[in-house]
Short mmCIF file of C-alpha atoms and ligand atoms in Angstrom, two decimals:
data_model
loop_
_atom_site.label_atom_id
_atom_site.label_comp_id
_atom_site.label_asym_id
_atom_site.label_seq_id
_atom_site.Cartn_x
_atom_site.Cartn_y
_atom_site.Cartn_z
CA MET E 29 63.17 -98.95 44.73
CA GLN E 30 63.90 -96.96 47.88
CA ASP E 31 60.30 -97.47 49.05
CA PHE E 32 60.59 -101.16 48.32
CA ILE E 33 63.70 -101.43 50.49
CA LYS E 34 62.06 -99.46 53.32
CA ARG E 35 59.00 -101.72 53.17
CA GLN E 36 60.67 -105.08 52.71
CA ALA E 37 64.03 -104.97 54.49
CA ARG E 38 64.27 -105.82 58.20
CA PRO E 39 63.79 -102.54 60.10
CA GLN E 40 66.89 -103.23 62.24
CA ILE E 41 69.23 -102.58 59.32
CA PHE E 42 68.24 -98.91 59.32
CA ASN E 43 69.50 -98.58 62.90
CA LEU E 44 73.05 -99.52 61.92
CA LYS E 45 75.87 -97.02 61.96
CA PRO E 46 78.14 -97.91 59.05
CA TYR E 47 81.60 -99.15 60.07
CA THR E 48 84.38 -96.72 59.19
CA PRO E 49 87.45 -98.80 58.48
CA GLY E 50 90.94 -97.35 58.32
CA LYS E 51 91.40 -95.97 54.80
CA PRO E 52 93.12 -98.50 52.52
CA VAL E 53 96.52 -97.46 51.17
CA GLU E 54 95.41 -97.91 47.54
CA GLU E 55 92.44 -95.57 48.03
CA VAL E 56 94.64 -92.83 49.50
CA LYS E 57 97.13 -93.27 46.63
CA ARG E 58 94.32 -92.85 44.09
CA GLU E 59 92.65 -89.93 45.85
CA LEU E 60 95.72 -87.89 46.72
CA GLY E 61 98.12 -88.99 44.02
CA ILE E 62 100.88 -89.77 46.55
CA GLU E 63 102.89 -92.96 46.46
CA ASP E 64 104.72 -93.05 49.76
CA ILE E 65 102.00 -93.91 52.24
CA ILE E 66 102.06 -95.52 55.67
CA LYS E 67 98.94 -96.97 57.23
CA MET E 68 98.84 -96.67 60.99
CA ALA E 69 95.07 -96.94 61.19
CA SER E 70 94.04 -100.59 61.45
CA ASN E 71 96.42 -102.05 64.03
CA GLU E 72 98.08 -104.35 61.53
CA ASN E 73 101.50 -105.88 62.11
CA PRO E 74 104.27 -103.56 60.81
CA LEU E 75 106.59 -106.57 60.36
CA GLY E 76 104.14 -108.14 57.92
CA PRO E 77 102.93 -111.74 58.04
CA SER E 78 104.73 -114.62 59.69
CA PRO E 79 107.35 -115.80 57.14
CA LEU E 80 106.53 -119.41 58.00
CA ALA E 81 102.90 -118.72 57.10
CA VAL E 82 103.89 -117.11 53.80
CA GLN E 83 106.01 -120.13 52.90
CA ALA E 84 103.21 -122.55 53.73
CA LEU E 85 100.73 -120.48 51.74
CA LYS E 86 102.95 -120.54 48.65
CA GLU E 87 103.17 -124.29 48.90
CA SER E 88 99.35 -124.57 49.12
CA LEU E 89 98.38 -122.47 46.13
CA ASP E 90 98.08 -125.46 43.82
CA SER E 91 95.40 -126.93 46.10
CA ILE E 92 92.89 -124.13 46.10
CA HIS E 93 90.60 -125.91 43.66
CA VAL E 94 89.46 -128.15 46.53
CA TYR E 95 87.13 -127.11 49.34
CA PRO E 96 88.79 -126.55 52.69
CA ASP E 97 88.36 -128.93 55.61
CA GLY E 98 85.03 -127.72 57.02
CA ASN E 99 85.97 -128.87 60.50
CA CYS E 100 89.49 -127.36 60.47
CA PHE E 101 90.75 -130.67 61.87
CA TYR E 102 94.50 -129.99 61.91
CA LEU E 103 94.20 -126.39 63.02
CA LYS E 104 91.78 -127.27 65.81
CA HIS E 105 94.14 -129.96 67.10
CA LYS E 106 97.14 -127.69 66.97
CA LEU E 107 95.32 -124.80 68.64
CA ALA E 108 93.86 -127.07 71.31
CA GLU E 109 97.36 -128.27 72.16
CA PHE E 110 98.72 -124.72 72.05
CA LEU E 111 96.01 -123.48 74.42
CA ASP E 112 95.81 -126.63 76.54
CA ILE E 113 92.10 -127.14 75.91
CA GLN E 114 89.89 -129.72 74.14
CA THR E 115 89.06 -129.37 70.43
CA ASN E 116 85.33 -129.25 71.25
CA GLN E 117 85.93 -125.95 73.05
CA LEU E 118 87.03 -124.25 69.81
CA LEU E 119 85.24 -122.33 67.10
CA LEU E 120 87.07 -121.02 64.05
CA GLY E 121 85.79 -118.21 61.89
CA ASN E 122 86.36 -115.91 58.95
CA GLY E 123 88.02 -113.41 61.28
CA SER E 124 86.85 -112.99 64.86
CA ASP E 125 84.30 -110.57 63.37
CA GLU E 126 82.42 -113.52 61.91
CA LEU E 127 82.43 -115.34 65.22
CA LEU E 128 81.09 -112.28 67.04
CA LYS E 129 78.24 -112.19 64.53
CA LEU E 130 77.55 -115.93 64.76
CA LEU E 131 77.41 -115.60 68.52
CA VAL E 132 74.57 -113.05 68.49
CA GLU E 133 72.78 -114.94 65.74
CA THR E 134 72.84 -117.97 68.02
CA PHE E 135 71.88 -116.29 71.29
CA VAL E 136 70.32 -112.86 70.86
CA ASN E 137 66.59 -112.26 70.34
CA PRO E 138 65.01 -108.92 69.50
CA GLN E 139 64.52 -106.94 72.76
CA ASP E 140 67.36 -108.77 74.52
CA GLU E 141 70.06 -106.50 75.87
CA VAL E 142 73.80 -106.52 75.42
CA ILE E 143 76.27 -104.45 77.42
CA PHE E 144 79.58 -103.06 76.24
CA ALA E 145 81.89 -100.17 77.07
CA SER E 146 81.91 -96.83 75.29
CA PRO E 147 84.04 -96.32 73.36
CA THR E 148 85.00 -99.85 72.38
CA PHE E 149 85.24 -102.04 69.29
CA SER E 150 82.19 -101.27 67.11
CA GLU E 151 81.40 -104.84 66.10
CA TYR E 152 79.48 -105.58 69.32
CA GLU E 153 76.98 -102.81 68.70
CA PHE E 154 76.83 -103.57 64.98
CA THR E 155 76.03 -107.27 65.36
CA ALA E 156 73.60 -106.84 68.26
CA THR E 157 71.74 -104.10 66.39
CA ILE E 158 71.25 -106.39 63.39
CA MET E 159 69.50 -108.82 65.73
CA GLY E 160 67.25 -106.06 67.07
CA ALA E 161 68.80 -106.13 70.53
CA LYS E 162 68.99 -103.14 72.83
CA CYS E 163 72.57 -101.94 73.23
CA ILE E 164 73.65 -100.59 76.60
CA ALA E 165 76.89 -98.62 76.20
CA VAL E 166 78.59 -98.00 79.54
CA PRO E 167 81.07 -95.07 79.45
CA LEU E 168 84.69 -95.86 80.25
CA LEU E 169 86.01 -94.49 83.52
CA ASN E 170 89.48 -92.94 83.11
CA PHE E 171 89.68 -94.69 79.72
CA LYS E 172 89.07 -98.10 81.38
CA HIS E 173 86.08 -100.43 81.57
CA ASP E 174 83.83 -99.35 84.43
CA LEU E 175 83.01 -102.83 85.69
CA THR E 176 80.86 -101.60 88.57
CA ALA E 177 78.64 -99.63 86.20
CA MET E 178 78.55 -102.58 83.80
CA LEU E 179 77.37 -104.84 86.62
CA ASP E 180 74.74 -102.26 87.56
CA ALA E 181 73.49 -102.30 83.96
CA ILE E 182 72.64 -106.02 84.08
CA ARG E 183 68.90 -106.74 83.91
CA GLU E 184 66.75 -109.77 83.28
CA GLN E 185 66.96 -109.13 79.52
CA THR E 186 70.78 -109.04 79.47
CA LYS E 187 72.24 -111.71 77.17
CA ILE E 188 75.85 -110.73 76.63
CA ILE E 189 78.48 -108.52 78.25
CA TYR E 190 81.51 -107.68 76.11
CA LEU E 191 84.90 -106.96 77.64
CA CYS E 192 87.37 -105.73 75.06
CA ASN E 193 90.60 -106.48 76.84
CA PRO E 194 92.85 -104.65 75.91
CA ASN E 195 90.20 -102.18 74.86
CA ASN E 196 90.13 -100.78 71.35
CA PRO E 197 90.63 -97.75 70.99
CA THR E 198 92.17 -96.96 74.41
CA GLY E 199 94.56 -99.90 74.85
CA THR E 200 93.64 -100.25 78.54
CA ILE E 201 93.13 -103.53 80.42
CA VAL E 202 91.07 -104.75 83.34
CA SER E 203 93.19 -105.83 86.32
CA ARG E 204 93.01 -109.35 87.71
CA ALA E 205 91.44 -108.26 91.00
CA GLU E 206 88.78 -106.25 89.17
CA MET E 207 88.06 -109.15 86.85
CA ASP E 208 87.82 -111.66 89.73
CA GLY E 209 85.30 -109.46 91.52
CA PHE E 210 83.33 -108.89 88.34
CA MET E 211 83.11 -112.53 87.32
CA ALA E 212 81.95 -113.50 90.80
CA GLN E 213 78.97 -111.17 90.43
CA VAL E 214 77.82 -111.74 86.84
CA PRO E 215 74.77 -114.05 86.75
CA GLY E 216 75.62 -117.45 85.26
CA ASP E 217 73.15 -117.10 82.39
CA VAL E 218 74.73 -113.91 81.03
CA LEU E 219 77.46 -114.64 78.48
CA VAL E 220 80.73 -112.80 79.10
CA VAL E 221 82.77 -112.29 75.93
CA PHE E 222 86.44 -111.53 76.47
CA ASP E 223 87.61 -110.01 73.18
CA GLU E 224 91.37 -110.55 73.33
CA ALA E 225 92.35 -109.52 69.79
CA TYR E 226 95.46 -107.79 71.22
CA PHE E 227 96.33 -109.93 74.25
CA GLU E 228 99.72 -111.03 72.86
CA TYR E 229 100.93 -107.43 73.19
CA VAL E 230 100.06 -107.07 76.87
CA GLU E 231 103.06 -106.43 79.13
CA SER E 232 101.32 -105.84 82.46
CA PRO E 233 101.68 -108.77 84.90
CA ASP E 234 98.23 -107.80 86.19
CA PHE E 235 96.40 -108.95 83.06
CA ALA E 236 93.62 -111.50 83.52
CA GLN E 237 93.11 -113.69 80.47
CA GLY E 238 89.62 -114.98 79.77
CA MET E 239 91.10 -118.48 79.54
CA ASP E 240 91.77 -118.32 83.30
CA TYR E 241 88.02 -118.15 83.98
CA LEU E 242 86.83 -120.87 81.60
CA GLN E 243 87.21 -123.62 84.17
CA ASP E 244 85.05 -121.96 86.81
CA TYR E 245 82.53 -120.12 84.63
CA SER E 246 80.71 -121.88 81.79
CA ASN E 247 79.35 -118.53 80.54
CA VAL E 248 82.83 -117.28 79.48
CA ILE E 249 83.71 -116.93 75.79
CA VAL E 250 87.19 -115.90 74.66
CA SER E 251 87.62 -114.35 71.23
CA ARG E 252 91.02 -114.06 69.54
CA THR E 253 92.47 -113.45 66.11
CA PHE E 254 95.31 -114.21 63.72
CA SER E 255 94.90 -110.71 62.22
CA LYS E 256 97.09 -108.76 64.61
CA ILE E 257 100.30 -110.22 66.01
CA TYR E 258 100.39 -113.08 63.48
CA GLY E 259 100.00 -110.57 60.65
CA LEU E 260 97.29 -112.50 58.79
CA ALA E 261 94.51 -109.86 58.66
CA GLY E 262 94.04 -110.30 54.91
CA LEU E 263 93.39 -114.03 55.24
CA ARG E 264 90.53 -113.55 57.74
CA ILE E 265 90.83 -116.05 60.55
CA GLY E 266 90.01 -115.88 64.24
CA TYR E 267 88.91 -118.25 66.99
CA MET E 268 86.70 -118.48 70.03
CA VAL E 269 87.12 -120.68 73.07
CA ALA E 270 84.01 -121.59 75.07
CA HIS E 271 82.13 -124.38 76.82
CA PRO E 272 81.54 -127.31 74.38
CA GLU E 273 77.76 -126.78 74.55
CA ILE E 274 78.11 -123.14 73.52
CA VAL E 275 80.43 -124.22 70.71
CA ALA E 276 77.92 -126.84 69.53
CA ALA E 277 75.08 -124.29 69.54
CA VAL E 278 77.05 -121.79 67.43
CA GLU E 279 78.17 -124.57 65.07
CA ARG E 280 74.50 -125.22 64.20
CA ILE E 281 74.36 -121.94 62.27
CA THR E 282 77.91 -121.86 60.91
CA GLU E 283 78.38 -122.12 57.13
CA PRO E 284 80.05 -125.42 56.12
CA PHE E 285 83.28 -123.86 54.78
CA ASN E 286 83.53 -120.59 56.70
CA VAL E 287 87.31 -120.77 57.11
CA ASN E 288 89.04 -120.88 53.75
CA LEU E 289 91.85 -123.24 52.88
CA LEU E 290 94.63 -120.64 52.84
CA ALA E 291 93.52 -119.18 56.16
CA GLN E 292 93.79 -122.63 57.76
CA VAL E 293 97.22 -123.25 56.24
CA GLY E 294 98.51 -119.80 57.22
CA ALA E 295 97.27 -120.03 60.79
CA LEU E 296 98.73 -123.53 61.26
CA ALA E 297 102.16 -122.36 60.17
CA ALA E 298 101.96 -119.08 62.09
CA LEU E 299 101.41 -120.97 65.34
CA ASP E 300 104.88 -122.48 64.87
CA ASP E 301 106.48 -119.12 64.22
CA SER E 302 107.54 -118.10 67.71
CA LYS E 303 110.37 -116.06 66.18
CA HIS E 304 107.93 -113.80 64.30
CA LEU E 305 105.72 -113.55 67.39
CA SER E 306 108.51 -112.40 69.67
CA ALA E 307 109.95 -110.05 67.03
CA SER E 308 106.48 -108.50 66.74
CA GLN E 309 106.29 -108.06 70.51
CA THR E 310 109.74 -106.48 70.57
CA VAL E 311 109.06 -104.02 67.75
CA ASN E 312 105.84 -103.02 69.51
CA ARG E 313 107.49 -102.60 72.91
CA GLU E 314 110.34 -100.51 71.49
CA GLY E 315 107.95 -98.48 69.32
CA LYS E 316 105.81 -97.77 72.35
CA VAL E 317 108.76 -96.48 74.37
CA TYR E 318 109.86 -94.27 71.48
CA LEU E 319 106.37 -92.85 70.88
CA TYR E 320 105.75 -92.20 74.59
CA ARG E 321 109.02 -90.29 74.84
CA GLN E 322 108.31 -88.20 71.75
CA LEU E 323 104.73 -87.44 72.76
CA GLU E 324 105.89 -86.39 76.22
CA GLN E 325 108.50 -84.09 74.71
CA MET E 326 105.76 -82.59 72.54
CA GLY E 327 103.58 -82.09 75.63
CA LEU E 328 100.81 -84.31 74.26
CA LYS E 329 98.68 -86.49 76.53
CA TYR E 330 98.22 -90.16 75.68
CA VAL E 331 96.60 -93.19 77.24
CA PRO E 332 99.25 -95.76 78.28
CA THR E 333 98.58 -98.81 76.15
CA GLU E 334 98.78 -102.59 76.49
CA ALA E 335 98.06 -103.08 72.80
CA ASN E 336 99.68 -102.15 69.46
CA PHE E 337 98.09 -98.71 69.18
CA ILE E 338 98.07 -95.47 71.16
CA PHE E 339 95.11 -93.18 71.80
CA LEU E 340 96.49 -89.66 72.03
CA ASP E 341 95.18 -86.15 72.48
CA THR E 342 96.27 -83.77 69.74
CA GLY E 343 94.93 -80.87 71.82
CA GLN E 344 92.79 -79.66 68.92
CA ASP E 345 90.02 -80.79 66.58
CA CYS E 346 91.26 -84.14 65.29
CA GLN E 347 89.70 -83.81 61.83
CA PRO E 348 92.10 -81.19 60.39
CA VAL E 349 95.01 -83.06 62.02
CA PHE E 350 93.80 -86.29 60.42
CA ARG E 351 93.45 -84.62 57.00
CA GLU E 352 96.89 -83.01 57.22
CA LEU E 353 98.47 -86.30 58.22
CA LEU E 354 96.66 -88.00 55.34
CA SER E 355 97.78 -85.41 52.80
CA ARG E 356 101.35 -86.19 53.89
CA GLY E 357 100.80 -89.92 53.48
CA VAL E 358 100.19 -90.95 57.12
CA ILE E 359 96.85 -92.71 57.76
CA VAL E 360 95.53 -92.81 61.36
CA ARG E 361 92.05 -93.08 62.94
CA THR E 362 90.20 -90.07 64.30
CA GLY E 363 88.86 -90.06 67.84
CA ASP E 364 85.64 -88.18 67.07
CA ASN E 365 83.77 -91.34 66.09
CA PHE E 366 84.85 -92.76 69.45
CA GLY E 367 83.47 -89.67 71.24
CA PHE E 368 86.88 -88.03 71.72
CA PRO E 369 87.00 -85.21 69.15
CA THR E 370 90.58 -84.12 69.89
CA TYR E 371 92.07 -87.62 69.92
CA ILE E 372 93.58 -89.84 67.26
CA ARG E 373 94.43 -93.55 67.44
CA VAL E 374 97.73 -94.48 65.90
CA THR E 375 99.02 -98.01 65.36
CA ILE E 376 102.53 -98.56 66.72
CA GLY E 377 104.64 -99.09 63.62
CA ASN E 378 108.22 -100.04 62.83
CA PRO E 379 110.94 -97.48 63.79
CA GLU E 380 110.82 -95.77 60.40
CA GLN E 381 107.03 -95.41 60.47
CA ASN E 382 107.03 -94.17 64.06
CA GLN E 383 109.66 -91.54 63.27
CA ARG E 384 107.78 -90.39 60.21
CA PHE E 385 104.52 -90.17 62.16
CA ILE E 386 106.15 -88.05 64.88
CA LYS E 387 107.97 -85.79 62.44
CA THR E 388 104.77 -85.22 60.44
CA LEU E 389 102.72 -84.57 63.58
CA GLN E 390 105.33 -82.06 64.78
CA GLU E 391 105.12 -80.22 61.46
CA ILE E 392 101.32 -80.10 61.60
CA LEU E 393 100.99 -79.11 65.25
CA LYS E 394 104.04 -76.83 64.96
CA ILE E 395 105.67 -78.27 68.08
C1 LIG V 13 89.03 -105.58 69.56
C2 LIG V 13 88.93 -106.23 68.22
N1 LIG V 13 88.29 -107.39 68.12
C3 LIG V 13 88.18 -108.02 66.94
C4 LIG V 13 88.70 -107.46 65.79
C5 LIG V 13 88.45 -108.16 64.50
O1 LIG V 13 89.47 -108.97 64.17
P1 LIG V 13 89.37 -109.98 62.94
O2 LIG V 13 90.32 -109.45 61.92
O3 LIG V 13 89.79 -111.29 63.52
O4 LIG V 13 87.96 -110.01 62.44
C6 LIG V 13 89.38 -106.25 65.85
C7 LIG V 13 89.93 -105.66 64.63
O5 LIG V 13 90.38 -104.57 64.55
C8 LIG V 13 89.48 -105.61 67.10
O6 LIG V 13 90.09 -104.43 67.21
#
């Protein structure tokens, strides 16, 4: 069978590095036999889902025998109003992951090139590799996108440039002046994807949203999600905003019912839940201040973040630190698969989770 797969499968699939997701709580419970576990590994919302979304979902359960609206009519209208755009500028997907994949399936040929930062969110490399594209990973400079080097990497074959803003795993952003200069120099036929999965957490007044460039640049695509601040990761729903012709091209290859009924209902209600949104921002802001203070007292370096996670230097091999944290019920992400073998990425939690993370880290590092 192995020979059969080698012979018959597309060769590109053997170039893929498998995605390492944050360990699920249930798996850790089973493996380690501990009950009291906190997951600070996947940048989920520590307040849980929007209560308005939960209520709407409960009320919709009796309708799940019918197919969802394939065009997401109500959600598209609501989002368009919310974002002050036209409905034909919107794509909805089974998480923004699906939209990132649909985008390369629509635009990327084998031998085309895509450019992204390193380290950054792994989905760009994953999806482009499936299509047989050449991936150009441009190292971060001081944990930030090196836009000059990314511009230098553009060639005739370049199809897409990804800007993860704020960047996962570092939490850094590109300033408005940098972004203005960059956009002015990117050729018009190279797509620029602004992945803004975490933009609702940004506090810096210097943040340049992709939406601000849509008017002037038809090659801009903004990708966002309901998984993070809206707390709907389990439902799988995200959206992209782009020029109507880009949207129409991607729609050609989209499955008829790619956004399930509950995801549409949950997202619609969550958009009304400004109370949950601002509570989520507050808990993140306060958690960030607390964690910064504690890390400074412990003498640990960290990258100041504009997102809901912190990339920090444990000062030693991250693997034993990760395992010790895990054995005490605290799940984080290791930095080694991001090329930073002494770092870990921790999601900013609620006060209780943050305190437990710090206390456990102090025990392990003996500081
Ligand atoms: C930068 C970034 N983009 C996109 C995603 C995927 O989000 P979704 O749950 O909408 O697929 C994530 C998830 O962690 C992410 O970190």
